[in-house]
XYZ file of N, CA, C and O in Angstrom:
384
model
N -14.286 -7.636 17.438
C -13.174 -7.764 16.507
C -13.704 -7.722 15.075
O -14.670 -8.378 14.731
N -13.065 -6.947 14.240
C -13.503 -6.782 12.859
C -12.753 -7.747 11.938
O -11.618 -8.110 12.193
N -13.415 -8.141 10.881
C -12.749 -8.976 9.894
C -12.354 -8.160 8.668
O -11.936 -8.708 7.658
N -12.464 -6.831 8.781
C -12.084 -5.968 7.665
C -10.572 -6.024 7.448
O -9.797 -6.253 8.364
N -10.193 -5.793 6.228
C -8.805 -5.875 5.800
C -8.023 -4.627 6.208
O -8.537 -3.517 6.130
N -6.783 -4.842 6.604
C -5.796 -3.777 6.676
C -4.961 -3.917 5.407
O -4.218 -4.894 5.248
N -5.125 -2.995 4.482
C -4.428 -3.039 3.200
C -3.024 -2.476 3.366
O -2.855 -1.351 3.837
N -2.037 -3.257 2.997
C -0.641 -2.824 3.011
C -0.226 -2.643 1.552
O -0.077 -3.615 0.818
N -0.081 -1.376 1.127
C 0.166 -1.094 -0.283
C 1.635 -0.786 -0.532
O 2.207 0.109 0.081
N 2.227 -1.532 -1.450
C 3.620 -1.350 -1.848
C 3.671 -1.023 -3.336
O 2.984 -1.649 -4.134
N 4.514 -0.056 -3.665
C 4.725 0.257 -5.087
C 6.177 0.638 -5.277
O 6.762 1.335 -4.448
N 6.739 0.160 -6.351
C 8.109 0.507 -6.716
C 8.116 0.825 -8.197
O 7.820 -0.044 -9.023
N 8.402 2.066 -8.523
C 8.497 2.429 -9.936
C 9.880 2.065 -10.447
O 10.800 1.805 -9.667
N 10.040 2.061 -11.734
C 11.363 1.785 -12.298
C 12.339 2.860 -11.868
O 13.512 2.590 -11.644
N 11.879 4.096 -11.703
C 12.738 5.182 -11.223
C 13.215 4.893 -9.803
O 14.374 5.105 -9.478
N 12.330 4.379 -8.946
C 12.695 4.061 -7.567
C 13.781 2.997 -7.496
O 14.560 2.961 -6.553
N 13.806 2.103 -8.480
C 14.792 1.032 -8.464
C 16.212 1.582 -8.481
O 17.140 0.931 -8.021
N 16.384 2.805 -8.960
C 17.695 3.434 -8.992
C 18.166 3.829 -7.599
O 19.348 4.029 -7.375
N 17.230 3.970 -6.635
C 17.566 4.392 -5.289
C 18.168 3.275 -4.448
O 18.632 3.508 -3.350
N 18.129 2.072 -4.915
C 18.771 0.978 -4.204
C 17.828 0.154 -3.356
O 16.613 0.288 -3.393
N 18.414 -0.688 -2.541
C 17.707 -1.720 -1.790
C 16.699 -1.177 -0.789
O 15.698 -1.811 -0.521
N 16.906 0.003 -0.223
C 16.018 0.487 0.830
C 14.581 0.680 0.354
O 13.660 0.681 1.148
N 14.388 0.845 -0.930
C 13.044 1.045 -1.464
C 12.471 -0.203 -2.102
O 11.447 -0.156 -2.775
N 13.112 -1.350 -1.925
C 12.641 -2.563 -2.590
C 11.281 -2.991 -2.054
O 10.900 -2.680 -0.927
N 10.558 -3.730 -2.854
C 9.259 -4.265 -2.448
C 9.426 -5.122 -1.198
O 8.622 -5.041 -0.262
N 10.455 -5.935 -1.158
C 10.694 -6.792 0.007
C 10.824 -5.965 1.271
O 10.200 -6.279 2.291
N 11.607 -4.895 1.214
C 11.778 -4.050 2.394
C 10.507 -3.283 2.741
O 10.204 -3.096 3.922
N 9.761 -2.849 1.744
C 8.486 -2.190 2.023
C 7.548 -3.150 2.742
O 6.886 -2.775 3.714
N 7.486 -4.400 2.277
C 6.617 -5.385 2.913
C 7.016 -5.621 4.366
O 6.154 -5.658 5.257
N 8.306 -5.771 4.611
C 8.781 -5.988 5.984
C 8.425 -4.805 6.879
O 7.960 -4.972 8.010
N 8.649 -3.599 6.385
C 8.383 -2.388 7.152
C 6.886 -2.237 7.449
O 6.491 -1.948 8.586
N 6.053 -2.460 6.439
C 4.612 -2.292 6.618
C 4.035 -3.362 7.541
O 3.191 -3.061 8.395
N 4.478 -4.588 7.393
C 3.985 -5.676 8.245
C 4.380 -5.436 9.695
O 3.577 -5.624 10.613
N 5.615 -4.995 9.919
C 6.071 -4.696 11.281
C 5.243 -3.559 11.873
O 4.802 -3.638 13.022
N 5.017 -2.507 11.098
C 4.216 -1.386 11.592
C 2.807 -1.855 11.951
O 2.281 -1.513 13.015
N 2.197 -2.635 11.069
C 0.840 -3.129 11.329
C 0.809 -3.985 12.590
O -0.047 -3.790 13.459
N 1.735 -4.924 12.707
C 1.781 -5.796 13.880
C 2.023 -5.000 15.159
O 1.356 -5.221 16.173
N 2.983 -4.072 15.114
C 3.334 -3.271 16.297
C 2.201 -2.364 16.753
O 2.150 -1.957 17.909
N 1.310 -2.017 15.830
C 0.236 -1.065 16.144
C -1.150 -1.700 16.166
O -2.161 -0.994 16.143
N -1.194 -3.005 16.214
C -2.461 -3.708 16.406
C -3.350 -3.819 15.187
O -4.537 -4.126 15.321
N -2.811 -3.576 13.999
C -3.602 -3.749 12.783
C -3.547 -5.219 12.389
O -2.473 -5.795 12.242
N -4.693 -5.826 12.214
C -4.776 -7.254 11.920
C -5.390 -7.491 10.538
O -5.829 -6.556 9.882
N -5.456 -8.744 10.146
C -6.021 -9.150 8.868
C -5.375 -8.381 7.720
O -6.043 -7.762 6.890
N -4.046 -8.409 7.683
C -3.300 -7.659 6.679
C -3.238 -8.413 5.353
O -3.086 -9.621 5.314
N -3.370 -7.640 4.292
C -3.224 -8.158 2.936
C -2.362 -7.173 2.158
O -2.593 -5.959 2.204
N -1.368 -7.712 1.445
C -0.509 -6.874 0.613
C -1.133 -6.672 -0.758
O -1.665 -7.607 -1.367
N -1.041 -5.445 -1.233
C -1.393 -5.076 -2.598
C -0.108 -4.468 -3.163
O 0.429 -3.522 -2.591
N 0.389 -5.022 -4.263
C 1.725 -4.669 -4.742
C 1.698 -4.295 -6.215
O 1.075 -4.984 -7.034
N 2.402 -3.210 -6.530
C 2.667 -2.817 -7.912
C 4.175 -2.631 -8.035
O 4.738 -1.681 -7.495
N 4.825 -3.555 -8.700
C 6.274 -3.547 -8.827
C 6.665 -3.054 -10.215
O 6.251 -3.625 -11.227
N 7.434 -1.984 -10.260
C 7.893 -1.442 -11.532
C 6.868 -0.611 -12.262
O 6.910 -0.484 -13.482
N 5.909 -0.023 -11.515
C 4.829 0.763 -12.126
C 4.847 2.181 -11.567
O 4.917 2.379 -10.356
N 4.762 3.159 -12.422
C 4.766 4.559 -12.013
C 3.497 4.920 -11.248
O 2.402 4.437 -11.571
N 3.652 5.790 -10.259
C 2.516 6.285 -9.501
C 1.744 7.362 -10.243
O 0.740 7.861 -9.745
N 2.204 7.731 -11.432
C 1.494 8.755 -12.201
C 0.336 8.174 -12.996
O -0.419 8.916 -13.612
N 0.197 6.861 -12.984
C -0.928 6.222 -13.668
C -1.813 5.511 -12.651
O -1.323 5.010 -11.637
N -3.091 5.505 -12.918
C -4.018 4.747 -12.076
C -4.156 3.315 -12.592
O -4.826 2.503 -11.982
N -3.528 3.007 -13.705
C -3.589 1.670 -14.307
C -2.536 0.766 -13.661
O -1.537 0.399 -14.272
N -2.781 0.435 -12.397
C -1.884 -0.435 -11.617
C -2.745 -1.557 -11.051
O -3.719 -1.304 -10.345
N -2.382 -2.785 -11.361
C -3.209 -3.926 -10.962
C -3.396 -4.023 -9.452
O -4.512 -4.244 -8.976
N -2.326 -3.883 -8.690
C -2.435 -3.965 -7.233
C -3.299 -2.848 -6.671
O -4.145 -3.065 -5.795
N -3.106 -1.652 -7.183
C -3.885 -0.499 -6.743
C -5.361 -0.684 -7.079
O -6.236 -0.434 -6.247
N -5.634 -1.147 -8.300
C -7.026 -1.342 -8.717
C -7.705 -2.419 -7.876
O -8.874 -2.279 -7.512
N -6.972 -3.461 -7.541
C -7.528 -4.514 -6.684
C -7.826 -3.972 -5.289
O -8.883 -4.252 -4.708
N -6.900 -3.172 -4.751
C -7.108 -2.564 -3.439
C -8.310 -1.623 -3.476
O -9.162 -1.646 -2.578
N -8.398 -0.814 -4.499
C -9.508 0.134 -4.622
C -10.845 -0.599 -4.708
O -11.826 -0.179 -4.083
N -10.881 -1.708 -5.435
C -12.120 -2.493 -5.522
C -12.512 -3.024 -4.151
O -13.700 -3.002 -3.789
N -11.531 -3.472 -3.366
C -11.824 -3.956 -2.020
C -12.270 -2.823 -1.097
O -13.146 -3.005 -0.248
N -11.694 -1.639 -1.274
C -12.127 -0.467 -0.497
C -13.574 -0.133 -0.844
O -14.415 0.047 0.038
N -13.864 -0.051 -2.137
C -15.203 0.327 -2.580
C -16.262 -0.693 -2.172
O -17.415 -0.330 -1.960
N -15.870 -1.957 -2.027
C -16.836 -2.984 -1.616
C -16.955 -3.087 -0.099
O -17.709 -3.921 0.410
N -16.220 -2.235 0.625
C -16.335 -2.186 2.073
C -15.494 -3.207 2.818
O -15.655 -3.383 4.026
N -14.581 -3.862 2.119
C -13.757 -4.890 2.762
C -12.573 -4.319 3.543
O -12.020 -4.995 4.403
N -12.158 -3.088 3.234
C -10.945 -2.502 3.806
C -11.300 -1.448 4.854
O -12.099 -0.553 4.594
N -10.671 -1.572 6.019
C -10.844 -0.574 7.073
C -9.712 0.448 7.059
O -9.929 1.624 7.334
N -8.495 -0.001 6.715
C -7.308 0.845 6.828
C -6.352 0.550 5.678
O -6.200 -0.593 5.280
N -5.732 1.613 5.168
C -4.672 1.481 4.171
C -3.397 2.015 4.795
O -3.372 3.126 5.318
N -2.343 1.212 4.725
C -1.038 1.636 5.227
C -0.050 1.532 4.078
O -0.009 0.527 3.362
N 0.750 2.574 3.892
C 1.768 2.594 2.851
C 3.023 3.262 3.383
O 2.975 3.985 4.378
N 4.149 3.005 2.750
C 5.434 3.542 3.207
C 5.462 5.069 3.110
O 5.935 5.739 4.007
N 5.002 5.600 2.019
C 4.986 7.045 1.783
C 3.715 7.393 1.015
O 3.205 6.571 0.253
N 3.261 8.620 1.181
C 2.068 9.055 0.452
C 2.243 8.915 -1.052
O 1.296 8.590 -1.748
N 3.451 9.121 -1.541
C 3.646 9.056 -2.993
C 3.580 7.635 -3.543
O 3.602 7.437 -4.743
N 3.487 6.615 -2.670
C 3.259 5.251 -3.156
C 1.872 5.163 -3.762
O 1.643 4.429 -4.704
N 0.925 5.922 -3.205
C -0.447 5.921 -3.703
C -0.653 7.041 -4.705
O -1.302 6.870 -5.701
N -0.101 8.197 -4.443
C -0.296 9.417 -5.205
C -1.501 10.130 -4.611
O -1.687 10.099 -3.421
N -2.326 10.743 -5.411
C -3.487 11.461 -4.902
C -4.650 10.482 -4.827
O -5.040 9.897 -5.816
N -5.187 10.297 -3.625
C -6.253 9.316 -3.446
C -7.236 9.835 -2.422
O -6.860 10.221 -1.332
N -8.498 9.861 -2.768
C -9.548 10.273 -1.844
C -10.438 9.080 -1.580
O -11.162 8.641 -2.475
N -10.360 8.555 -0.368
C -11.219 7.435 0.038
C -11.756 7.717 1.423
O -11.229 8.555 2.144
N -12.773 7.011 1.815
C -13.376 7.244 3.116
C -12.771 6.377 4.207
O -13.046 6.591 5.368
N -11.952 5.392 3.834
C -11.298 4.575 4.850
C -10.210 5.387 5.534
O -9.742 6.391 5.012
N -9.809 4.934 6.716
C -8.734 5.571 7.454
C -7.419 5.369 6.705
O -7.112 4.277 6.269
N -6.646 6.435 6.532
C -5.338 6.342 5.904
C -4.266 6.541 6.950
O -4.329 7.485 7.725
N -3.269 5.678 6.985
C -2.144 5.787 7.898
C -0.897 5.909 7.047
O -0.626 5.062 6.225
N -0.140 7.000 7.255
C 1.097 7.202 6.489
C 2.280 7.167 7.426
O 2.263 7.651 8.499
């Protein structure tokens, strides 16, 4: 059994807020946690950027997740949609 993190990344831009409740951070967290639990991903940690555009890399939650990836703490990143992260090249397993 590994103690590596399963990173659950949530992001909601101000533009996304116009789409309504289905894209809320709360709903993203529920969806990602359920997916992780249903598929055997353990040791989950949420990394969240609320109200921040995906066109910038200056996102606190993203930067924290990236630091954990680079230090070898993260085995898997799970996000609701690829555009939550944007363009990202990492060696960890990505699940979309």
